[in-house]
Amino acid sequence: MVLLFIAQIINDRVLLRTVDNSEELLNDNIAVACVEAGSLVACGRIMQAVLSGNSASVGEGFATILLYWVSGQLILLIFSACYHKVTSFDDHEQIKQGNVAVGLSSGLTLVAVAWVITAPILKYGSYPIFLLVSFVGIAFLILVRGRGRGRGRVRVR
């Protein structure tokens, strides 16, 4: 639970750094709620994967959990920064303005990334394979998202 709480702080201060999440949630900004929900579901999925392993000792278990959790959080943040760069609009501004479609897309994309990066943890338990699959999967998601850049328009309220 402590790691999930830390993930919430990361979400508030880093993921949507230009948005005051608490204030926006109090103002019924559903777009911010969608990003926060996606972030927490993604973090929960990462926690589920890192807690599913077996270790020879308690110390080794905690070290493994922290290694994968910190790496997973960093990968989510790196992906978020890349995602922000490949969108044809300012997604943070759209989320701040309450564009639910952008918030939902951003939040569910975080969930998709979490599923990609946790698969090798659950299947192989190998840190190098985890990193390889994570970055290849993220590169693929960014490529797919980047291909749509410039097509269509986002409705601005």
C-alpha positions as a printed Julia matrix, in Angstrom:
157×3 Matrix{Float64}:
   0.0     0.0     0.0
   2.88    2.36    0.69
   4.14    1.93   -2.88
   0.66    2.66   -4.23
   0.53    5.82   -2.13
   3.93    6.85   -3.51
   2.61    6.17   -7.01
  -0.27    8.56   -6.28
   2.22   11.26   -5.27
   4.2    10.63   -8.47
   0.95   10.96  -10.4
   0.11   14.26   -8.73
   3.54   15.86   -9.03
   5.11   14.39  -12.16
   2.61   12.78  -14.51
   0.34   15.83  -14.71
   2.81   18.39  -13.44
   0.95   21.35  -14.97
  -2.34   20.41  -13.31
  -3.39   20.73   -9.67
  -5.04   17.32   -9.5
  -6.81   17.84   -6.17
  -8.3    21.15   -7.26
  -9.36   19.78  -10.64
 -10.99   16.75   -9.03
 -12.91   19.03   -6.65
 -14.09   20.92   -9.75
 -15.4    17.66  -11.28
 -12.71   17.45  -13.97
 -13.44   13.96  -15.29
 -10.4    14.06  -17.61
  -8.05   14.36  -14.63
  -9.98   11.6   -12.87
  -9.49    9.34  -15.91
  -5.72    9.91  -15.95
  -5.47    9.35  -12.19
  -7.58    6.2   -12.41
  -5.46    4.87  -15.28
  -2.28    5.64  -13.4
  -3.48    3.86  -10.26
  -4.72    0.81  -12.19
  -1.35    0.68  -13.99
   0.52    0.94  -10.69
  -1.72   -1.74   -9.17
  -0.95   -4.05  -12.09
   2.77   -3.46  -11.61
   2.39   -4.2    -7.88
   0.5    -7.41   -8.65
   3.29   -8.56  -10.93
   6.17   -7.69   -8.61
   4.49   -9.33   -5.63
   3.86  -12.59   -7.5
   7.45  -13.86   -7.42
   9.27  -16.2    -5.09
  12.54  -15.36   -3.37
  15.09  -17.3    -1.36
  15.04  -14.73    1.45
  12.95  -11.83    2.69
  15.73   -9.35    1.91
  16.06  -10.62   -1.64
  12.29  -10.44   -2.03
  12.12   -6.8    -0.92
  15.07   -5.88   -3.15
  13.42   -7.52   -6.14
  10.1    -5.83   -5.44
  11.75   -2.42   -5.19
  13.86   -2.96   -8.31
  10.9    -3.91  -10.49
   8.55   -1.34   -8.94
  10.96    1.58   -9.35
  11.79    0.43  -12.88
   8.09    0.11  -13.7
   7.37    3.62  -12.42
  10.29    5.05  -14.39
   9.13    3.26  -17.53
   5.61    4.67  -17.07
   7.04    8.18  -16.66
   9.34    7.8   -19.69
   6.43    6.53  -21.73
   4.25    9.42  -20.57
   6.87   11.95  -21.64
   7.19   10.27  -25.05
   3.4    10.05  -25.39
   3.15   13.78  -24.7
   5.7    14.45  -27.47
   3.97   12.35  -30.15
   0.46   13.7   -29.69
  -0.53   16.4   -32.14
  -2.03   18.5   -29.35
  -1.07   19.59  -25.84
  -2.6    16.72  -23.89
  -1.88   18.32  -20.5
  -3.73   21.47  -21.51
  -6.64   19.43  -22.9
  -6.85   17.42  -19.68
  -6.72   20.62  -17.62
  -9.59   21.99  -19.73
 -11.6    18.84  -19.02
 -11.41   17.05  -22.37
 -12.62   13.63  -21.23
 -11.6    11.88  -24.45
  -7.97   12.94  -23.98
  -8.02   12.03  -20.27
  -9.55    8.63  -20.94
  -7.11    7.92  -23.76
  -4.14    8.93  -21.6
  -5.3     6.92  -18.59
  -6.07    3.77  -20.56
  -2.78    4.06  -22.41
  -1.01    3.91  -19.05
  -2.97    0.76  -18.25
  -1.93   -0.74  -21.61
   1.72    0.08  -20.91
   1.45   -1.57  -17.5
   0.12   -4.76  -19.1
   3.0    -4.73  -21.6
   5.7    -4.23  -18.99
   4.31   -6.7   -16.45
   3.99   -9.62  -18.85
   7.71  -10.5   -18.74
   7.78  -10.17  -14.94
   4.99  -12.72  -14.61
   6.26  -15.07  -17.31
  10.07  -15.0   -17.03
  11.08  -13.3   -13.8
  14.17  -12.0   -15.62
  15.13   -8.34  -15.26
  16.94   -8.07  -18.65
  13.95   -9.62  -20.46
  11.65   -7.28  -18.51
  13.63   -4.26  -19.74
  13.87   -5.54  -23.32
  10.18   -6.36  -23.65
   9.19   -3.14  -21.87
  11.15   -0.85  -24.15
  10.28   -2.72  -27.35
   6.59   -2.7   -26.36
   6.67    0.96  -25.48
   8.48    1.82  -28.72
   5.75   -0.03  -30.61
   2.97    1.8   -28.74
   4.65    5.15  -29.43
   5.11    4.27  -33.1
   1.47    3.34  -33.44
   0.37    6.5   -31.63
   2.81    8.67  -33.58
   1.49    7.41  -36.93
  -1.83    9.09  -36.19
  -0.14   12.41  -35.45
  -1.66   15.27  -37.35
  -4.68   13.28  -38.48
  -8.03   14.42  -37.3
  -8.68   17.18  -34.85
  -9.23   17.29  -31.17
 -12.24   19.31  -30.18
 -11.22   22.17  -27.92
 -13.86   23.5   -25.59
